[in-house]
Amino acid sequence: MPPRGDVIEEARRQWRERWGDEPVPSMAAVTSIMRAQQILLARLNELLRPWDLTFPRYEALMLLHFSHRGSLPLGKMGERLQVHRTSITNIVDGLERLGYVTRVPHEHDRRTTLAEITDAGRRAAVEATEALNAARFGTEPLDDDALEALFETLLPFRAKADAFDVEAAPRA
Amino acid sequence: MPPRGDVIEEARRQWRERWGDEPVPSMAAVTSIMRAQQILLARLNELLRPWDLTFPRYEALMLLHFSHRGSLPLGKMGERLQVHRTSITNIVDGLERLGYVTRVPHEHDRRTTLAEITDAGRRAAVEATEALNAARFGTEPLDDDALEALFETLLPFRAKADAFDVEAAPRA
């Protein structure tokens, strides 16, 4: 076996040589997050394959599963999941084809469409969650301390984008 | 201003109620990484807009910029960037349309196509890097300690997927 290198260690070296130490931590952290996300997404999509879910579809399904009425306007789903209108439309289309969601008109506002979780959608949500929980969401080999550190470190970064009105929060 | 909540804190509460403490750290870390990646990607693409680059295009361009000969086989680029063959083809198509890259046949193996960085590509690589460095790669408000912690914590997670043969590493 030849000695192994790491693409980001290599980038750090290149950066330090050309642009000095100052930008190295941000470049290395950002590239690490991008790469971790790619690896996680592949693992999660593989774990979710038995339900024909992808991780974005799973997140949307859980949002509905946890919502007070089992339904939410598409616009609000997009806000919560921080995805564009076209993306949430595609995600809900996919869930609808699978029979996990149906589109229903809003009770008081005909221009608003709600996505509503079906019984099959609730079963898939619970089963898929049990599979992800058992696989620790594909985070191997990270331990709980490392996982908590990631959550805590990213909290101030996410804070503004992920904040939402508590008034509008789903109630259990 | 109403009090603010956090979507992942909300998910932690829901998880703990239904599935106990055990899966909470992995769910929260994975969801945090996914959200951080979305926020970063939006900021980076905005910073890269003056060069018509996206972050995946920028990463591919830097790989060529740092390579020994200024060119690499598309297959090797895909391996290094951990993206599928079709993705790297699309990325190189985009860079070629911008005049940052040209496709050339491999000297010794006609079946292999190389992407080669152009002078305009090298200028864009340097200018875009200076912009990203100045903006700390969109990581505000995280400080260097937080950024180093992210890099270090994710290192064992990325280790296997990102390792490459040092033999094949680009030499400066």
PDB file of N, CA and C in Angstrom, chain A residues 16 25-26 29 49 56 62 79 83 86 94-95 98 108 115-119 149 154 169 171-172:
ATOM      1  N   ARG A  16      -1.386  27.732   1.828  1.00  0.00           N
ATOM      2  CA  ARG A  16      -0.403  28.352   2.714  1.00  0.00           C
ATOM      3  C   ARG A  16       0.770  28.887   1.903  1.00  0.00           C
ATOM      4  N   PRO A  25      -7.844  28.296   7.488  1.00  0.00           N
ATOM      5  CA  PRO A  25      -8.917  27.646   8.271  1.00  0.00           C
ATOM      6  C   PRO A  25     -10.289  27.694   7.588  1.00  0.00           C
ATOM      7  N   SER A  26     -10.627  28.821   6.960  1.00  0.00           N
ATOM      8  CA  SER A  26     -11.947  28.898   6.329  1.00  0.00           C
ATOM      9  C   SER A  26     -12.020  27.997   5.094  1.00  0.00           C
ATOM     10  N   ALA A  29     -12.242  24.333   6.370  1.00  0.00           N
ATOM     11  CA  ALA A  29     -13.530  24.010   6.998  1.00  0.00           C
ATOM     12  C   ALA A  29     -14.623  23.878   5.942  1.00  0.00           C
ATOM     13  N   ARG A  49     -33.284   4.008   0.365  1.00  0.00           N
ATOM     14  CA  ARG A  49     -33.716   3.408  -0.895  1.00  0.00           C
ATOM     15  C   ARG A  49     -34.937   2.490  -0.746  1.00  0.00           C
ATOM     16  N   PRO A  56     -33.578  14.744   0.952  1.00  0.00           N
ATOM     17  CA  PRO A  56     -34.489  15.901   0.888  1.00  0.00           C
ATOM     18  C   PRO A  56     -35.972  15.511   0.970  1.00  0.00           C
ATOM     19  N   MET A  62     -40.785  14.295   7.072  1.00  0.00           N
ATOM     20  CA  MET A  62     -40.756  14.427   8.532  1.00  0.00           C
ATOM     21  C   MET A  62     -41.371  15.757   8.987  1.00  0.00           C
ATOM     22  N   GLU A  79     -39.630  27.378   3.118  1.00  0.00           N
ATOM     23  CA  GLU A  79     -38.955  28.237   4.106  1.00  0.00           C
ATOM     24  C   GLU A  79     -38.243  27.414   5.170  1.00  0.00           C
ATOM     25  N   VAL A  83     -35.229  25.655   1.012  1.00  0.00           N
ATOM     26  CA  VAL A  83     -35.034  25.317  -0.395  1.00  0.00           C
ATOM     27  C   VAL A  83     -35.962  26.175  -1.265  1.00  0.00           C
ATOM     28  N   THR A  86     -39.087  25.946  -6.572  1.00  0.00           N
ATOM     29  CA  THR A  86     -39.075  24.865  -7.575  1.00  0.00           C
ATOM     30  C   THR A  86     -38.614  23.552  -6.946  1.00  0.00           C
ATOM     31  N   GLY A  94     -42.494  14.241  -6.041  1.00  0.00           N
ATOM     32  CA  GLY A  94     -41.928  12.905  -5.812  1.00  0.00           C
ATOM     33  C   GLY A  94     -42.672  12.162  -4.714  1.00  0.00           C
ATOM     34  N   LEU A  95     -42.951  12.852  -3.619  1.00  0.00           N
ATOM     35  CA  LEU A  95     -43.671  12.231  -2.495  1.00  0.00           C
ATOM     36  C   LEU A  95     -45.097  11.870  -2.884  1.00  0.00           C
ATOM     37  N   LEU A  98     -45.225   8.694  -4.901  1.00  0.00           N
ATOM     38  CA  LEU A  98     -45.026   7.534  -4.031  1.00  0.00           C
ATOM     39  C   LEU A  98     -46.248   7.249  -3.150  1.00  0.00           C
ATOM     40  N   HIS A 108     -59.150  28.000   3.993  1.00  0.00           N
ATOM     41  CA  HIS A 108     -59.608  29.393   3.947  1.00  0.00           C
ATOM     42  C   HIS A 108     -59.021  30.209   2.803  1.00  0.00           C
ATOM     43  N   ALA A 115     -49.559  20.457   1.256  1.00  0.00           N
ATOM     44  CA  ALA A 115     -49.171  19.049   1.128  1.00  0.00           C
ATOM     45  C   ALA A 115     -49.609  18.363   2.410  1.00  0.00           C
ATOM     46  N   GLU A 116     -50.321  17.235   2.271  1.00  0.00           N
ATOM     47  CA  GLU A 116     -50.837  16.503   3.432  1.00  0.00           C
ATOM     48  C   GLU A 116     -50.253  15.095   3.436  1.00  0.00           C
ATOM     49  N   ILE A 117     -49.750  14.663   4.569  1.00  0.00           N
ATOM     50  CA  ILE A 117     -49.152  13.324   4.665  1.00  0.00           C
ATOM     51  C   ILE A 117     -50.259  12.273   4.706  1.00  0.00           C
ATOM     52  N   THR A 118     -50.043  11.149   4.000  1.00  0.00           N
ATOM     53  CA  THR A 118     -51.017  10.055   3.979  1.00  0.00           C
ATOM     54  C   THR A 118     -50.642   9.013   5.040  1.00  0.00           C
ATOM     55  N   ASP A 119     -51.493   8.014   5.231  1.00  0.00           N
ATOM     56  CA  ASP A 119     -51.164   6.925   6.163  1.00  0.00           C
ATOM     57  C   ASP A 119     -49.898   6.198   5.710  1.00  0.00           C
ATOM     58  N   ALA A 149     -20.214  18.155  19.084  1.00  0.00           N
ATOM     59  CA  ALA A 149     -19.317  19.276  18.767  1.00  0.00           C
ATOM     60  C   ALA A 149     -19.691  19.894  17.417  1.00  0.00           C
ATOM     61  N   LEU A 154     -21.703  24.488  14.611  1.00  0.00           N
ATOM     62  CA  LEU A 154     -22.454  25.025  13.467  1.00  0.00           C
ATOM     63  C   LEU A 154     -23.654  25.871  13.886  1.00  0.00           C
ATOM     64  N   ALA A 169     -44.420  27.533  14.754  1.00  0.00           N
ATOM     65  CA  ALA A 169     -43.790  26.218  14.920  1.00  0.00           C
ATOM     66  C   ALA A 169     -44.843  25.121  15.050  1.00  0.00           C
ATOM     67  N   ARG A 171     -46.812  22.160  16.604  1.00  0.00           N
ATOM     68  CA  ARG A 171     -46.983  21.699  17.982  1.00  0.00           C
ATOM     69  C   ARG A 171     -47.175  20.194  17.981  1.00  0.00           C
ATOM     70  N   ALA A 172     -46.538  19.527  18.908  1.00  0.00           N
ATOM     71  CA  ALA A 172     -46.587  18.051  18.933  1.00  0.00           C
ATOM     72  C   ALA A 172     -47.975  17.585  19.389  1.00  0.00           C
TER      73      ALA A 172
END
